Amino acid sequence: MAQSASNRKVLVLPGDGIGPEIMGEVMRVVEFFDKRRIASFDIKQGLVGGSAYDASGTPLTDATLAEAMSSDAVLFGSVGGPKWETLPFELQPERGLLRLRKEMDLFANLRPAVVFEALADASALKRDLVAGLDLMIVRELTGGIYFGDPRGVETLPDGTKRGINTEVYTEAEIERVLRAGFELARKRQHRLTEVDKANVMESGLLWREVARRVAADYPDVELSFMYADNCAMQLVRAPKQFDVIVTSNLFGDILSDCAAMLTGSLGMLPSASLGAADASGRRRALYEPVHGSAPDIAGKGVANPLACILSFAMMLRYSFDLAEEADLVENAVRQTLAAGIRTGDIAGTSDTRATTKQMGDVVLKELEKAA
Ligand code: NAD
């Protein structure tokens, strides 16, 4: 049973650079859904990043953070730009996003790699390897070697230096990200690959132990294991073998960028970051395109809005269980591409280049046709 608008509190944070331009196209889809009574949302808008700094001297105010914490989902554009590069570290636009991730305890980062038929030739791999690709990488986002202690660079008695970082994972940290992965697999093809380096790292052995235990609660999902180096190789050799990959922060960072390139363009890649589920099953969640604020094209109205529109579709699917509505949006994107509409980032040399608004127009037209 679909929720009413009052139960779907969404905080929209367009951010800087192309953020407001691409988010503008998402808002047109939201308005269309509302007008056609497909789905409604209780939307609030806020500032984040450089625009928040300009308005209030901080990249994320406490009031905006509180709004995010009490929302069902945050829809985020992008932050950053040359104007704010010389600010002290703690006032940099990106600190706004990092604070949101930390305070909302978003520990599972979802990066889908989907190849749309019309863009199969944009991939670095041969068409037959990637056509129809649809995989999801779930990266643990708040633990592991990026946060583990001891860390630092120390000087040894002989005057030479030693750099140290530590991979640390508790059972609880492993379990919660694996459960998020198993839940996702249930909404997809029911296959989950746990990726680690259990052949050389004890923490990897613990990941496997926990995965086997948790898998007992998901008998409908097939669990397999793979070493991270092999996974990198398999992603470029035969990526269609994967459904959901769950892995640590470090391996996920690398493997998700590798998978992203299978799809060809940064302007097409959505992502989600999920937190823990509360007693009612509600998870904190933030949805955002993978790309940044693209200062080189900001203000020109030529950015590709599809990654942001696809992030909205992920929100429909994973925060609000609106699978049909998510399909509607994803199909409209598919049809837009099939109709040959291309912004500069995905245009071939002979293609006419659409503006952000023109691409949004066609997505809306396709939604009209299908709704
Ligand atoms: P970027 O992703 O902003 O841009 C890289 C290249 O891709 C640029 O040439 C840009 O024009 C192009 N591009 C990106 N998104 C596009 C789109 N939707 N349509 C068309 N072309 C697109 O990365 P960058 O140049 O390394 O960083 C620029 C700024 O963004 C920096 O301040 C950086 O810190 C910030 N950044 C923010 C985020 C975020 O908000 N999550 C992520 C990455 C970078």
Coordinates of C-alpha atoms and ligand atoms in Angstrom, one line a residue:
M1 CA 0.0 0.0 0.0
A2 CA 1.5 3.3 -1.1
Q3 CA 2.2 5.9 1.6
S4 CA 0.5 9.4 1.5
A5 CA 2.6 12.5 0.8
S6 CA 2.7 13.3 4.5
N7 CA 4.6 10.1 5.0
R8 CA 7.1 10.8 2.3
K9 CA 9.2 13.6 3.7
V10 CA 12.0 14.5 1.2
L11 CA 14.7 17.1 1.7
V12 CA 16.0 18.4 -1.6
L13 CA 19.5 19.8 -1.5
P14 CA 20.5 21.0 -5.0
G15 CA 23.9 22.3 -3.9
D16 CA 26.4 24.1 -6.2
G17 CA 27.4 24.3 -9.8
I18 CA 25.2 22.1 -12.1
G19 CA 23.4 20.8 -8.9
P20 CA 20.5 23.3 -9.2
E21 CA 20.3 22.8 -13.0
I22 CA 19.9 19.0 -12.9
M23 CA 17.7 19.1 -9.8
G24 CA 15.4 21.5 -11.6
E25 CA 14.6 18.6 -14.1
V26 CA 14.0 16.2 -11.2
M27 CA 11.5 18.7 -9.7
R28 CA 9.6 18.7 -13.0
V29 CA 9.2 14.9 -12.7
V30 CA 8.1 15.3 -9.1
E31 CA 5.5 17.9 -10.2
F32 CA 4.3 15.6 -13.0
F33 CA 3.9 12.7 -10.5
D34 CA 1.9 14.9 -8.2
K35 CA -0.3 16.4 -10.9
R36 CA -1.1 13.0 -12.3
R37 CA -1.6 11.6 -8.8
I38 CA 1.0 8.9 -9.4
A39 CA 2.9 9.7 -6.2
S40 CA 3.2 12.8 -3.9
F41 CA 5.9 13.9 -1.6
D42 CA 6.3 16.4 1.2
I43 CA 9.2 18.3 -0.3
K44 CA 11.5 20.8 1.5
Q45 CA 14.4 22.5 -0.1
G46 CA 17.7 23.6 1.6
L47 CA 21.2 24.8 1.0
V48 CA 24.3 22.7 1.2
G49 CA 28.0 23.2 0.2
G50 CA 29.2 26.5 -1.2
S51 CA 25.8 28.0 -1.5
A52 CA 25.1 27.2 2.2
Y53 CA 28.5 28.8 3.1
D54 CA 27.6 31.9 1.1
A55 CA 24.3 32.2 2.9
S56 CA 25.3 31.3 6.5
G57 CA 29.0 30.8 6.8
T58 CA 28.9 27.0 7.0
P59 CA 28.5 24.2 4.3
L60 CA 25.7 22.6 6.4
T61 CA 23.7 24.4 9.0
D62 CA 22.4 22.6 12.1
A63 CA 18.8 23.4 10.9
T64 CA 19.4 21.7 7.6
L65 CA 21.0 18.7 9.3
A66 CA 18.0 18.4 11.6
E67 CA 15.7 18.5 8.6
A68 CA 17.7 15.8 6.9
M69 CA 17.5 13.6 10.1
S70 CA 13.8 13.9 10.2
S71 CA 13.2 13.3 6.5
D72 CA 12.5 9.9 4.9
A73 CA 15.0 10.6 2.2
V74 CA 17.5 13.3 1.1
L75 CA 17.9 14.1 -2.6
F76 CA 21.3 15.7 -3.1
G77 CA 22.7 17.4 -6.2
S78 CA 26.4 18.2 -6.1
V79 CA 28.7 20.5 -4.2
G80 CA 32.0 22.3 -4.7
G81 CA 33.6 24.7 -7.1
P82 CA 36.6 27.0 -7.5
K83 CA 35.0 29.8 -5.6
W84 CA 35.3 27.9 -2.3
E85 CA 38.6 26.1 -2.9
T86 CA 40.6 28.4 -0.7
L87 CA 38.4 28.1 2.3
P88 CA 39.7 26.3 5.4
F89 CA 39.3 22.5 5.3
E90 CA 36.3 22.4 7.7
L91 CA 34.4 25.0 5.7
Q92 CA 34.9 23.4 2.3
P93 CA 31.6 22.5 0.5
E94 CA 32.4 18.8 0.6
R95 CA 32.4 18.9 4.4
G96 CA 28.6 19.5 4.2
L97 CA 28.1 16.2 2.4
L98 CA 30.6 14.3 4.6
R99 CA 28.8 15.6 7.7
L100 CA 25.4 14.5 6.4
R101 CA 26.8 11.0 5.7
K102 CA 28.3 10.8 9.1
E103 CA 25.4 12.1 11.1
M104 CA 22.9 10.1 9.2
D105 CA 25.2 7.1 9.7
L106 CA 24.9 6.1 6.1
F107 CA 27.0 2.9 6.0
A108 CA 25.9 1.3 2.8
N109 CA 26.7 2.9 -0.5
L110 CA 24.8 1.6 -3.5
R111 CA 26.2 2.1 -6.9
P112 CA 24.3 0.5 -9.8
A113 CA 26.0 -0.1 -13.1
V114 CA 23.3 -0.2 -15.7
V115 CA 24.0 -0.1 -19.4
F116 CA 21.2 1.4 -21.5
E117 CA 20.9 -0.3 -24.9
A118 CA 21.3 3.0 -26.7
L119 CA 24.6 3.7 -24.9
A120 CA 26.1 0.3 -25.1
D121 CA 28.7 1.6 -27.6
A122 CA 29.9 4.3 -25.1
S123 CA 31.4 1.6 -22.9
A124 CA 35.1 1.0 -22.9
L125 CA 34.2 -2.7 -23.4
K126 CA 32.8 -4.4 -26.4
R127 CA 29.0 -4.1 -26.8
D128 CA 28.2 -7.8 -26.3
L129 CA 30.0 -7.8 -23.0
V130 CA 28.0 -5.0 -21.5
A131 CA 24.6 -4.8 -23.4
G132 CA 21.9 -5.4 -20.8
L133 CA 24.3 -5.1 -17.9
D134 CA 22.5 -4.4 -14.6
L135 CA 24.6 -4.9 -11.5
M136 CA 24.8 -3.3 -8.1
I137 CA 27.8 -2.7 -5.9
V138 CA 27.2 -2.2 -2.2
R139 CA 30.2 -0.6 -0.6
E140 CA 30.6 -0.4 3.2
L141 CA 31.0 3.3 3.7
T142 CA 31.8 4.2 7.4
G143 CA 34.3 1.6 8.5
G144 CA 37.4 -0.3 7.3
I145 CA 40.9 1.0 6.5
Y146 CA 39.8 4.6 5.8
F147 CA 38.9 5.0 9.5
G148 CA 40.8 2.3 11.4
D149 CA 43.4 2.9 14.1
P150 CA 46.3 2.9 14.4
R151 CA 46.9 5.2 11.5
G152 CA 49.4 7.9 10.5
V153 CA 53.0 8.4 9.5
E154 CA 55.7 7.8 12.1
T155 CA 59.4 8.3 12.1
L156 CA 61.5 5.3 13.0
P157 CA 64.6 5.3 15.2
D158 CA 66.8 5.2 12.0
G159 CA 65.1 8.4 10.8
T160 CA 63.1 6.7 8.0
K161 CA 59.3 7.0 8.0
R162 CA 56.6 4.4 8.2
G163 CA 53.0 4.9 7.0
I164 CA 50.2 3.0 8.7
N165 CA 46.5 2.3 8.0
T166 CA 44.5 -0.5 9.6
E167 CA 41.6 -2.5 8.2
V168 CA 39.2 -2.9 11.1
Y169 CA 35.7 -4.3 11.0
T170 CA 33.4 -5.5 13.8
E171 CA 30.9 -8.3 13.2
A172 CA 28.0 -5.7 13.6
E173 CA 29.4 -3.5 10.9
I174 CA 29.8 -6.4 8.5
E175 CA 26.4 -7.8 9.3
R176 CA 24.4 -4.6 8.7
V177 CA 25.9 -3.9 5.3
L178 CA 25.5 -7.6 4.3
R179 CA 21.8 -7.5 5.4
A180 CA 21.3 -4.3 3.2
G181 CA 22.8 -6.3 0.3
F182 CA 20.6 -9.4 0.9
E183 CA 17.5 -7.2 1.1
L184 CA 18.5 -5.6 -2.2
A185 CA 19.2 -8.9 -3.9
R186 CA 15.7 -9.9 -2.9
K187 CA 14.4 -7.0 -5.0
R188 CA 16.6 -8.0 -7.9
Q189 CA 17.9 -11.4 -9.2
H190 CA 18.4 -13.0 -5.8
R191 CA 22.2 -13.4 -6.1
L192 CA 24.9 -11.9 -3.8
T193 CA 28.6 -12.0 -4.2
E194 CA 30.7 -11.2 -1.1
V195 CA 34.1 -9.8 -2.1
D196 CA 37.1 -9.7 0.1
K197 CA 40.8 -10.8 0.3
A198 CA 40.2 -13.7 2.8
N199 CA 43.2 -15.5 1.3
V200 CA 45.6 -12.9 2.9
M201 CA 43.5 -10.8 5.3
E202 CA 41.9 -12.1 8.6
S203 CA 39.2 -9.4 8.4
G204 CA 38.2 -11.1 5.1
L205 CA 37.8 -14.4 6.9
L206 CA 35.4 -12.7 9.4
W207 CA 33.4 -11.2 6.4
R208 CA 32.9 -14.7 5.1
E209 CA 32.0 -16.1 8.4
V210 CA 29.3 -13.4 9.0
A211 CA 28.1 -13.7 5.4
R212 CA 27.5 -17.5 5.8
R213 CA 25.6 -16.9 9.1
V214 CA 23.5 -14.0 7.7
A215 CA 22.7 -16.0 4.5
A216 CA 20.7 -18.5 6.6
D217 CA 18.1 -15.7 7.0
Y218 CA 17.9 -15.3 3.2
P219 CA 17.5 -18.8 1.8
D220 CA 16.0 -17.4 -1.4
V221 CA 19.3 -15.5 -2.2
E222 CA 22.3 -17.4 -3.6
L223 CA 25.5 -16.5 -1.8
S224 CA 28.9 -16.7 -3.4
F225 CA 32.4 -15.5 -2.6
M226 CA 35.1 -13.9 -4.7
Y227 CA 38.6 -12.4 -4.0
A228 CA 38.7 -8.7 -4.8
D229 CA 41.5 -9.0 -7.4
N230 CA 39.6 -11.6 -9.2
C231 CA 36.4 -9.5 -9.0
A232 CA 38.3 -6.6 -10.7
M233 CA 39.2 -8.9 -13.5
Q234 CA 35.8 -10.5 -13.8
L235 CA 34.2 -7.0 -13.9
V236 CA 36.0 -6.3 -17.2
R237 CA 35.9 -9.9 -18.5
A238 CA 32.3 -10.9 -17.9
P239 CA 30.4 -8.3 -15.8
K240 CA 27.0 -9.7 -16.5
Q241 CA 27.7 -12.7 -14.2
F242 CA 27.0 -10.3 -11.2
D243 CA 23.8 -9.2 -9.5
V244 CA 24.7 -7.7 -6.1
I245 CA 28.3 -7.3 -4.9
V246 CA 28.8 -6.5 -1.2
T247 CA 32.3 -5.4 -0.1
S248 CA 34.4 -3.3 2.2
N249 CA 35.0 0.4 2.0
L250 CA 38.4 0.1 0.2
F251 CA 37.5 -2.6 -2.3
G252 CA 34.1 -1.0 -2.9
D253 CA 35.7 2.3 -3.7
I254 CA 37.9 0.8 -6.4
L255 CA 35.5 -1.8 -7.8
S256 CA 32.6 0.7 -8.0
D257 CA 34.7 3.1 -10.1
C258 CA 35.7 0.2 -12.3
A259 CA 32.1 -0.8 -12.7
A260 CA 31.1 2.8 -13.4
M261 CA 33.3 2.8 -16.5
L262 CA 31.5 -0.2 -17.9
T263 CA 28.5 2.1 -18.5
G264 CA 30.4 4.8 -20.3
S265 CA 29.4 8.1 -18.8
L266 CA 29.6 9.9 -15.4
G267 CA 26.5 11.9 -16.3
M268 CA 24.4 8.7 -16.2
L269 CA 25.4 7.3 -12.8
P270 CA 23.1 7.5 -9.8
S271 CA 23.9 6.4 -6.2
A272 CA 22.3 5.8 -2.9
S273 CA 23.6 5.7 0.7
L274 CA 21.5 3.9 3.2
G275 CA 21.6 3.9 7.0
A276 CA 20.2 1.5 9.6
A277 CA 16.5 0.5 9.5
D278 CA 14.4 1.5 12.6
A279 CA 11.7 -0.6 14.2
S280 CA 9.2 0.4 11.5
G281 CA 11.6 -0.5 8.7
R282 CA 12.4 3.1 7.8
R283 CA 16.0 3.7 6.8
R284 CA 17.8 7.0 6.6
A285 CA 18.8 7.5 3.0
L286 CA 20.6 10.0 0.7
Y287 CA 20.4 9.8 -3.1
E288 CA 22.8 11.6 -5.3
P289 CA 24.4 11.5 -8.7
V290 CA 28.0 10.1 -8.7
H291 CA 29.4 13.1 -10.5
G292 CA 30.4 16.4 -9.0
S293 CA 29.4 20.0 -9.6
A294 CA 31.1 20.2 -13.0
P295 CA 32.2 23.9 -12.7
D296 CA 33.5 23.8 -16.3
I297 CA 29.9 23.6 -17.6
A298 CA 27.9 25.1 -14.7
G299 CA 25.5 27.9 -15.6
K300 CA 25.4 26.9 -19.3
G301 CA 22.3 24.7 -19.1
V302 CA 24.0 21.8 -20.8
A303 CA 24.6 19.3 -18.0
N304 CA 23.1 15.8 -18.3
P305 CA 20.2 15.6 -15.8
L306 CA 19.8 11.8 -16.1
A307 CA 22.1 10.7 -13.2
C308 CA 20.0 12.9 -10.9
I309 CA 16.7 11.7 -12.4
L310 CA 17.9 8.1 -11.9
S311 CA 18.9 8.9 -8.3
F312 CA 15.3 10.0 -7.8
A313 CA 14.1 6.6 -9.3
M314 CA 16.4 4.9 -6.8
M315 CA 14.7 6.9 -4.0
L316 CA 11.3 5.7 -5.2
R317 CA 12.4 2.1 -5.2
Y318 CA 14.5 1.8 -2.1
S319 CA 13.0 4.4 0.3
F320 CA 9.3 4.3 -0.7
D321 CA 8.9 0.8 -2.2
L322 CA 7.4 2.5 -5.4
A323 CA 8.9 -0.1 -7.8
E324 CA 6.4 0.5 -10.6
E325 CA 6.9 4.3 -10.4
A326 CA 10.7 3.8 -10.4
D327 CA 10.3 1.6 -13.5
L328 CA 8.3 4.4 -15.1
V329 CA 11.1 6.9 -14.6
E330 CA 13.8 4.4 -15.7
N331 CA 11.9 3.5 -18.8
A332 CA 11.4 7.2 -19.7
V333 CA 15.1 7.6 -19.5
R334 CA 15.6 4.5 -21.6
Q335 CA 13.2 5.9 -24.3
T336 CA 14.8 9.3 -24.2
L337 CA 18.2 7.8 -25.0
A338 CA 16.6 5.5 -27.6
A339 CA 15.2 8.6 -29.3
G340 CA 18.7 9.8 -29.8
I341 CA 18.6 12.7 -27.3
R342 CA 22.2 13.4 -26.1
T343 CA 23.7 16.0 -23.8
G344 CA 27.4 16.8 -24.6
D345 CA 28.8 14.2 -22.3
I346 CA 27.2 11.3 -24.1
A347 CA 27.0 12.8 -27.6
G348 CA 28.9 11.3 -30.5
T349 CA 30.6 13.6 -32.9
S350 CA 27.7 13.6 -35.3
D351 CA 24.9 13.9 -32.6
T352 CA 23.0 17.2 -32.0
R353 CA 23.6 18.3 -28.4
A354 CA 20.6 18.7 -26.3
T355 CA 20.4 21.2 -23.4
T356 CA 19.6 20.1 -19.8
K357 CA 16.0 21.4 -20.3
Q358 CA 15.6 19.7 -23.7
M359 CA 16.5 16.4 -22.2
G360 CA 14.2 17.0 -19.3
D361 CA 11.4 17.8 -21.8
V362 CA 11.8 14.5 -23.6
V363 CA 11.9 12.5 -20.3
L364 CA 8.6 14.2 -19.4
K365 CA 7.1 13.5 -22.8
E366 CA 8.0 9.9 -22.4
L367 CA 6.5 9.8 -18.9
E368 CA 3.3 11.4 -20.3
K369 CA 3.1 8.6 -22.9
A370 CA 3.6 5.8 -20.4
A371 CA 1.6 7.1 -17.4
Ligands
NAD1 P1 32.9 16.4 -11.9 O1 32.2 15.1 -11.7 O2 32.2 17.6 -11.4 O3 33.3 16.7 -13.4 C1 34.2 15.8 -14.1 C2 33.9 16.0 -15.7 O4 32.7 15.4 -16.0 C3 33.8 17.5 -16.0 O5 34.3 17.7 -17.3 C4 32.3 17.7 -16.1 O6 31.9 18.7 -17.0 C5 31.8 16.3 -16.5 N1 30.4 16.1 -15.9 C6 30.2 15.7 -14.7 N2 28.8 15.6 -14.5 C7 28.3 15.9 -15.7 C8 26.9 16.0 -16.1 N3 25.9 15.7 -15.3 N4 26.7 16.3 -17.4 C9 27.7 16.6 -18.2 N5 29.0 16.5 -17.9 C10 29.3 16.2 -16.6 O7 34.3 16.2 -11.1 P2 35.5 17.2 -10.8 O8 35.7 18.1 -12.0 O9 36.6 16.4 -10.3 O10 35.0 18.1 -9.6 C11 34.4 19.4 -9.7 C12 33.9 19.8 -8.3 O11 32.9 18.9 -7.8 C13 35.0 19.8 -7.2 O12 34.7 20.9 -6.4 C14 34.8 18.5 -6.5 O13 35.3 18.6 -5.2 C15 33.3 18.4 -6.5 N6 32.7 17.0 -6.4 C16 31.6 16.9 -5.7 C17 31.0 15.7 -5.6 C18 29.7 15.6 -4.9 O14 29.0 16.6 -4.7 N7 29.3 14.4 -4.5 C19 31.6 14.5 -6.2 C20 32.7 14.7 -6.9 C21 33.3 16.0 -7.0

